């Protein structure tokens, strides 16, 4: 159907792409100009697609839209039954057990909780195992249920105020570990329960590092929920920094590191907004903070360190859609080895995004193959990696199409 002005009516068929795009954009609280800017296009282009003046975009553009709008399945955009979950994984086999542990409520008459020192040692072991394992979700998924229950019990059974605060700090950090497991899996309500419980336990602990860690992860959850939540991400980040800053002159390396991680988070969100100067200014501040840490220091939760700043620079450039700068920063960052396997895999994915932005799809695929080697479970749950692979699986270059299809099979987005 066409209107009197000759413009196709997007509402004559409730399943057309343009209408779906408009609904999803408005749900995220984004203007056409904002969406166009995040896509590297214009608000006029978005309007033309929504009103039907332009046809449905190519697959690579649809995938980019899905990334920006955090669309979980392409069916929401296209109306076709395309079983591609970009941001929510298929659900780890251990997700149900972890969820049960999070949702349980321990009573005082349960079996006695382990001492705080014992819980601390188990939590440290879990973080170490996460960094070393290529199948890190499987490893921490096996440890989390008992760790969550015991940490919950330790809080409930604590008799003295100081003992209870220590237990709350451990419980909060246990929820931090849990958030790494739950992220990008198909249970958003569970993710937010974990975030909120981590924040509450951290506040009850009165421990600066626990408070900083919980805020750092809460800010990430808000930012990854889309542009409508960027202000909430900034609020959490800046409130936490305002609390920590007066403590820094006499702070431990662990507290200095979480302040540095939060400073970079402020830059990360600014980069998502395409605020170039603000993003790089926060990165510079975070780099200066990293330089005040021992060269060998590597934070077991945030990965904040001197070694990670090159990877952070790649992330800023990629989020700013600066392809050439992304590649330049990736070349500089490659001189440093990141100790954590999942964090190294994530860095490779960011590098691949940079190569894709710079028009180097073969380099992007080669880099994603390195990400798979470092930590297969990281790439399996990463929407950006899936988007690149699926786009190149339709390449007109046979060799590239074959490489992308083989990688798609390995990570489980295409059937063998």
XYZ file of C-alpha atoms in Angstrom:
416
model
C 0.000 0.000 0.000
C 1.230 3.516 -0.840
C 0.207 6.786 0.802
C -0.992 9.862 -1.102
C 2.558 11.230 -1.013
C 3.835 8.167 -2.838
C 5.653 6.851 0.242
C 5.147 3.153 1.051
C 3.067 2.759 4.185
C 5.130 0.775 6.726
C 1.992 -0.096 8.674
C 0.142 -1.751 5.803
C 1.996 -4.948 6.687
C 2.824 -5.405 10.384
C 5.750 -7.675 9.537
C 7.809 -5.357 7.339
C 11.396 -4.725 8.368
C 11.021 -0.954 8.686
C 8.204 -1.164 11.197
C 10.083 -3.731 13.266
C 13.148 -1.503 13.244
C 11.128 1.514 14.387
C 9.476 -0.394 17.244
C 12.771 -1.847 18.488
C 14.511 1.536 18.232
C 11.765 3.278 20.206
C 11.797 0.561 22.871
C 15.477 1.380 23.428
C 14.649 5.078 23.745
C 16.826 6.009 20.778
C 16.262 8.721 18.202
C 16.862 8.057 14.517
C 19.927 10.285 14.658
C 21.339 8.301 17.603
C 20.819 4.956 15.903
C 22.253 6.248 12.642
C 25.313 7.593 14.437
C 25.962 4.266 16.174
C 25.729 2.547 12.781
C 28.067 5.017 11.115
C 25.124 6.239 8.997
C 22.603 9.079 9.302
C 19.242 9.607 10.907
C 17.842 10.192 7.408
C 18.982 6.719 6.377
C 17.196 5.206 9.384
C 14.033 7.153 8.518
C 14.177 5.943 4.923
C 14.393 2.323 6.051
C 11.615 2.714 8.621
C 9.247 4.386 6.171
C 9.972 1.940 3.363
C 11.795 4.331 1.029
C 14.790 2.016 1.228
C 14.593 -1.747 0.970
C 15.647 -4.133 3.726
C 19.417 -3.712 4.259
C 22.053 -6.342 3.549
C 22.722 -9.042 6.155
C 25.879 -7.352 7.435
C 23.918 -4.147 8.129
C 21.091 -6.101 9.778
C 23.642 -7.776 12.037
C 25.123 -4.393 12.919
C 21.640 -3.079 13.775
C 21.075 -6.144 15.946
C 24.316 -5.401 17.790
C 23.417 -1.784 18.456
C 19.837 -2.527 19.533
C 20.901 -5.637 21.482
C 18.438 -7.788 19.553
C 18.721 -11.365 20.765
C 17.321 -13.128 17.712
C 17.150 -11.910 14.130
C 13.502 -12.983 13.985
C 12.693 -9.820 15.960
C 14.044 -7.699 13.108
C 13.267 -9.743 10.010
C 10.111 -11.652 10.919
C 11.707 -14.823 9.587
C 12.536 -17.898 11.614
C 16.310 -17.468 11.713
C 17.633 -19.277 14.760
C 20.557 -16.973 15.481
C 20.935 -15.806 19.068
C 23.506 -13.023 18.835
C 23.832 -11.922 22.431
C 22.202 -14.606 24.522
C 23.923 -17.938 24.346
C 21.943 -21.159 24.154
C 22.107 -21.507 27.902
C 25.023 -23.266 29.540
C 24.253 -26.770 30.867
C 25.149 -25.598 34.374
C 22.906 -22.507 34.251
C 19.977 -24.202 36.008
C 22.118 -25.303 38.956
C 23.629 -21.831 39.337
C 20.174 -20.245 39.178
C 18.875 -22.584 41.878
C 21.751 -21.608 44.143
C 21.172 -17.884 43.559
C 17.447 -18.227 44.272
C 17.828 -20.330 47.409
C 17.427 -18.829 50.877
C 19.565 -20.421 53.587
C 18.120 -20.717 57.101
C 20.134 -20.494 60.275
C 19.482 -24.138 61.195
C 21.265 -25.413 58.088
C 24.658 -27.084 58.271
C 27.338 -24.773 59.631
C 28.989 -22.432 57.132
C 32.724 -22.742 56.420
C 35.044 -20.155 57.989
C 35.668 -16.937 56.062
C 39.290 -17.909 55.375
C 38.147 -21.161 53.785
C 35.607 -19.349 51.579
C 38.220 -16.758 50.599
C 40.609 -19.513 49.493
C 37.893 -21.225 47.441
C 36.931 -17.942 45.781
C 40.562 -17.185 44.913
C 40.881 -20.673 43.445
C 37.749 -20.119 41.352
C 39.093 -16.847 39.913
C 42.403 -18.502 39.104
C 40.651 -21.423 37.430
C 38.533 -19.046 35.353
C 41.594 -17.278 33.964
C 43.414 -20.513 33.120
C 40.602 -22.557 31.576
C 39.551 -22.406 27.904
C 36.133 -23.719 29.030
C 35.900 -21.159 31.838
C 32.097 -21.193 32.115
C 32.117 -24.940 32.639
C 34.781 -24.623 35.331
C 33.191 -21.823 37.350
C 29.699 -23.191 36.697
C 30.737 -26.334 38.550
C 32.132 -24.362 41.502
C 29.479 -21.652 41.866
C 26.452 -23.491 43.351
C 28.238 -24.690 46.497
C 30.218 -21.459 46.777
C 27.060 -19.330 46.578
C 25.212 -21.424 49.149
C 28.151 -21.451 51.583
C 28.727 -17.699 51.233
C 25.016 -17.033 51.804
C 25.091 -19.267 54.881
C 28.197 -17.506 56.213
C 26.362 -14.177 56.173
C 23.270 -15.569 57.891
C 25.242 -17.429 60.552
C 27.686 -14.629 61.386
C 27.281 -13.562 65.017
C 29.587 -10.530 65.282
C 29.340 -7.379 63.147
C 32.932 -7.617 61.897
C 32.479 -11.284 61.007
C 29.277 -10.462 59.138
C 30.940 -7.657 57.143
C 33.732 -9.999 56.034
C 31.169 -12.579 54.976
C 29.223 -9.937 53.014
C 32.397 -8.959 51.143
C 32.985 -12.573 50.164
C 29.332 -13.024 49.170
C 29.463 -9.881 47.033
C 32.578 -11.083 45.214
C 30.940 -14.488 44.740
C 28.075 -12.715 42.974
C 30.707 -10.917 40.865
C 32.068 -14.270 39.759
C 28.499 -15.402 39.115
C 27.850 -12.407 36.861
C 30.713 -13.485 34.602
C 28.953 -16.844 34.246
C 25.426 -15.496 33.752
C 26.299 -12.713 31.279
C 25.083 -13.251 27.689
C 22.936 -16.209 28.662
C 19.156 -16.311 28.125
C 18.024 -15.206 31.585
C 18.122 -11.420 31.975
C 16.118 -11.426 35.248
C 18.720 -13.739 36.799
C 21.512 -11.414 35.680
C 19.854 -8.435 37.364
C 19.206 -10.404 40.569
C 22.906 -11.220 40.692
C 23.853 -7.574 40.036
C 21.529 -6.203 42.715
C 22.470 -8.780 45.332
C 26.133 -8.104 44.680
C 25.610 -4.377 45.221
C 23.626 -4.901 48.428
C 26.163 -7.340 49.886
C 29.010 -4.956 48.979
C 27.332 -2.023 50.716
C 26.686 -4.139 53.795
C 30.360 -5.164 53.851
C 31.612 -1.559 53.978
C 34.648 -2.878 52.102
C 35.951 -0.406 49.465
C 37.119 -3.052 47.030
C 33.878 -5.034 47.267
C 31.875 -1.848 46.691
C 34.025 -0.903 43.697
C 33.771 -4.363 42.126
C 30.004 -4.516 42.488
C 29.662 -1.029 40.984
C 32.006 -1.925 38.115
C 29.883 -4.919 37.161
C 26.601 -3.046 37.635
C 27.832 -0.338 35.276
C 28.637 -2.972 32.661
C 25.174 -4.493 32.979
C 23.548 -1.077 32.480
C 25.781 -0.162 29.535
C 25.188 -3.457 27.778
C 21.419 -2.916 28.103
C 21.586 -0.200 25.448
C 21.776 3.594 25.045
C 18.723 4.220 27.215
C 20.761 2.871 30.150
C 24.020 4.768 29.543
C 23.099 7.407 32.124
C 22.556 4.707 34.751
C 25.958 3.215 33.882
C 27.596 6.628 34.283
C 25.782 7.268 37.561
C 26.989 4.034 39.134
C 30.532 4.537 37.831
C 30.931 8.137 38.971
C 29.272 7.548 42.345
C 31.678 4.689 43.026
C 34.668 6.796 41.962
C 33.518 9.663 44.192
C 33.440 7.219 47.116
C 36.834 5.668 46.341
C 38.852 8.746 45.370
C 39.410 10.099 48.919
C 40.706 6.651 49.933
C 43.294 6.290 47.144
C 46.342 8.004 48.743
C 46.568 5.200 51.326
C 44.835 2.455 49.334
C 46.086 -1.045 48.555
C 46.880 -2.136 45.013
C 43.540 -3.972 44.929
C 41.604 -0.763 45.651
C 43.751 1.278 43.248
C 43.026 -1.301 40.554
C 39.258 -1.169 40.942
C 39.385 2.638 40.805
C 41.370 2.334 37.567
C 38.899 -0.164 36.167
C 35.992 2.160 36.978
C 37.805 5.070 35.334
C 38.166 3.079 32.144
C 34.485 2.087 32.353
C 33.578 5.771 32.201
C 35.609 5.998 28.994
C 34.033 2.841 27.594
C 30.529 4.250 27.992
C 31.654 7.556 26.473
C 33.003 5.626 23.472
C 29.624 3.915 23.081
C 28.136 7.417 22.907
C 30.742 8.337 20.263
C 32.228 11.003 22.570
C 35.753 10.698 21.233
C 37.540 13.253 23.398
C 35.853 12.144 26.611
C 36.551 8.458 25.918
C 40.265 8.954 25.304
C 40.597 11.320 28.280
C 39.285 8.646 30.638
C 41.546 6.078 28.975
C 44.538 8.348 29.605
C 43.543 8.706 33.257
C 43.145 4.943 33.617
C 46.552 4.362 32.001
C 48.168 6.738 34.506
C 46.506 4.802 37.333
C 47.766 1.514 35.899
C 51.289 2.930 35.787
C 51.150 3.396 39.577
C 50.586 -0.343 40.039
C 53.449 -2.874 40.088
C 54.329 -3.990 36.562
C 53.465 -7.603 37.415
C 50.090 -6.787 39.005
C 47.019 -8.266 37.280
C 43.651 -7.882 38.947
C 41.924 -11.277 39.243
C 38.430 -9.840 38.678
C 38.671 -6.786 36.412
C 41.973 -7.691 34.671
C 43.048 -4.091 35.316
C 46.807 -3.781 34.972
C 49.492 -2.211 32.846
C 49.139 -5.218 30.524
C 45.467 -4.585 29.784
C 45.662 -0.936 28.749
C 46.582 -1.759 25.143
C 43.513 -3.988 24.886
C 41.403 -1.212 26.396
C 42.709 1.183 23.727
C 41.518 -1.227 21.024
C 38.076 -1.347 22.645
C 37.796 2.456 22.708
C 38.794 2.744 19.043
C 36.383 -0.012 17.996
C 33.460 1.499 19.910
C 34.219 4.824 18.210
C 34.042 2.950 14.862
C 37.582 4.114 14.032
C 38.781 1.185 11.926
C 42.268 2.455 11.146
C 42.915 3.515 14.735
C 41.602 0.134 15.959
C 44.140 -1.686 13.789
C 46.962 0.619 14.905
C 46.111 0.066 18.573
C 45.808 -3.686 17.996
C 49.336 -3.790 16.554
C 50.668 -1.964 19.609
C 48.721 -4.155 22.063
C 50.030 -7.376 20.527
C 53.401 -6.791 22.161
C 51.843 -7.653 25.552
C 50.505 -11.045 26.575
C 47.289 -10.976 28.610
C 47.518 -13.656 31.335
C 43.790 -14.534 31.363
C 42.554 -16.861 28.621
C 38.955 -15.511 28.497
C 40.193 -11.919 28.622
C 42.736 -12.684 25.890
C 39.960 -14.170 23.763
C 37.786 -11.116 24.299
C 40.678 -8.884 23.236
C 41.067 -10.933 20.042
C 37.373 -10.408 19.334
C 37.810 -6.657 19.752
C 40.779 -6.797 17.391
C 38.644 -8.685 14.876
C 35.991 -5.975 15.074
C 38.689 -3.435 14.300
C 39.895 -5.375 11.258
C 36.313 -5.715 10.037
C 35.759 -1.971 10.414
C 38.985 -1.378 8.492
C 37.855 -3.567 5.582
C 40.148 -6.500 6.377
C 37.743 -9.460 6.736
C 40.427 -12.126 6.287
C 42.443 -10.656 9.159
C 39.237 -10.488 11.213
C 38.552 -14.194 10.686
C 42.148 -15.140 11.466
C 41.951 -13.163 14.695
C 38.666 -14.821 15.654
C 40.331 -18.184 15.144
C 42.935 -17.084 17.713
C 40.111 -16.100 20.059
C 38.672 -19.596 19.704
C 42.043 -21.144 20.515
C 42.368 -19.033 23.646
C 38.872 -19.658 25.048
C 36.133 -21.309 22.943
C 33.448 -20.474 25.515
C 34.178 -16.761 25.194
C 33.589 -16.612 21.450
C 30.532 -18.890 21.641
C 28.728 -16.325 23.792
C 29.929 -13.166 22.030
C 27.462 -11.496 19.670
C 30.051 -9.390 17.855
C 32.099 -12.455 16.952
C 29.013 -14.265 15.708
C 27.991 -11.290 13.590
C 31.357 -11.142 11.807
C 31.425 -14.878 11.206
C 27.873 -15.019 9.857
C 28.499 -12.056 7.587
C 31.616 -13.633 6.089
C 29.869 -17.003 5.784
C 27.948 -15.312 2.941
C 31.072 -13.799 1.355
C 31.436 -13.922 -2.406
C 35.045 -15.050 -1.921
C 34.976 -18.879 -1.720
C 38.027 -19.276 0.517
C 36.768 -16.669 2.966
C 33.269 -18.138 2.948
C 34.702 -21.571 3.710
C 36.848 -20.307 6.596
C 33.923 -18.431 8.109
C 31.580 -21.396 7.737
C 34.080 -23.733 9.386
C 34.440 -21.344 12.315
C 30.650 -20.965 12.522
C 30.330 -24.727 12.864
C 33.011 -24.824 15.573
C 31.259 -22.215 17.723
C 27.837 -23.746 17.129
C 25.981 -21.100 15.098
C 25.767 -23.295 11.972
C 25.098 -27.008 11.754
C 27.910 -29.229 10.542
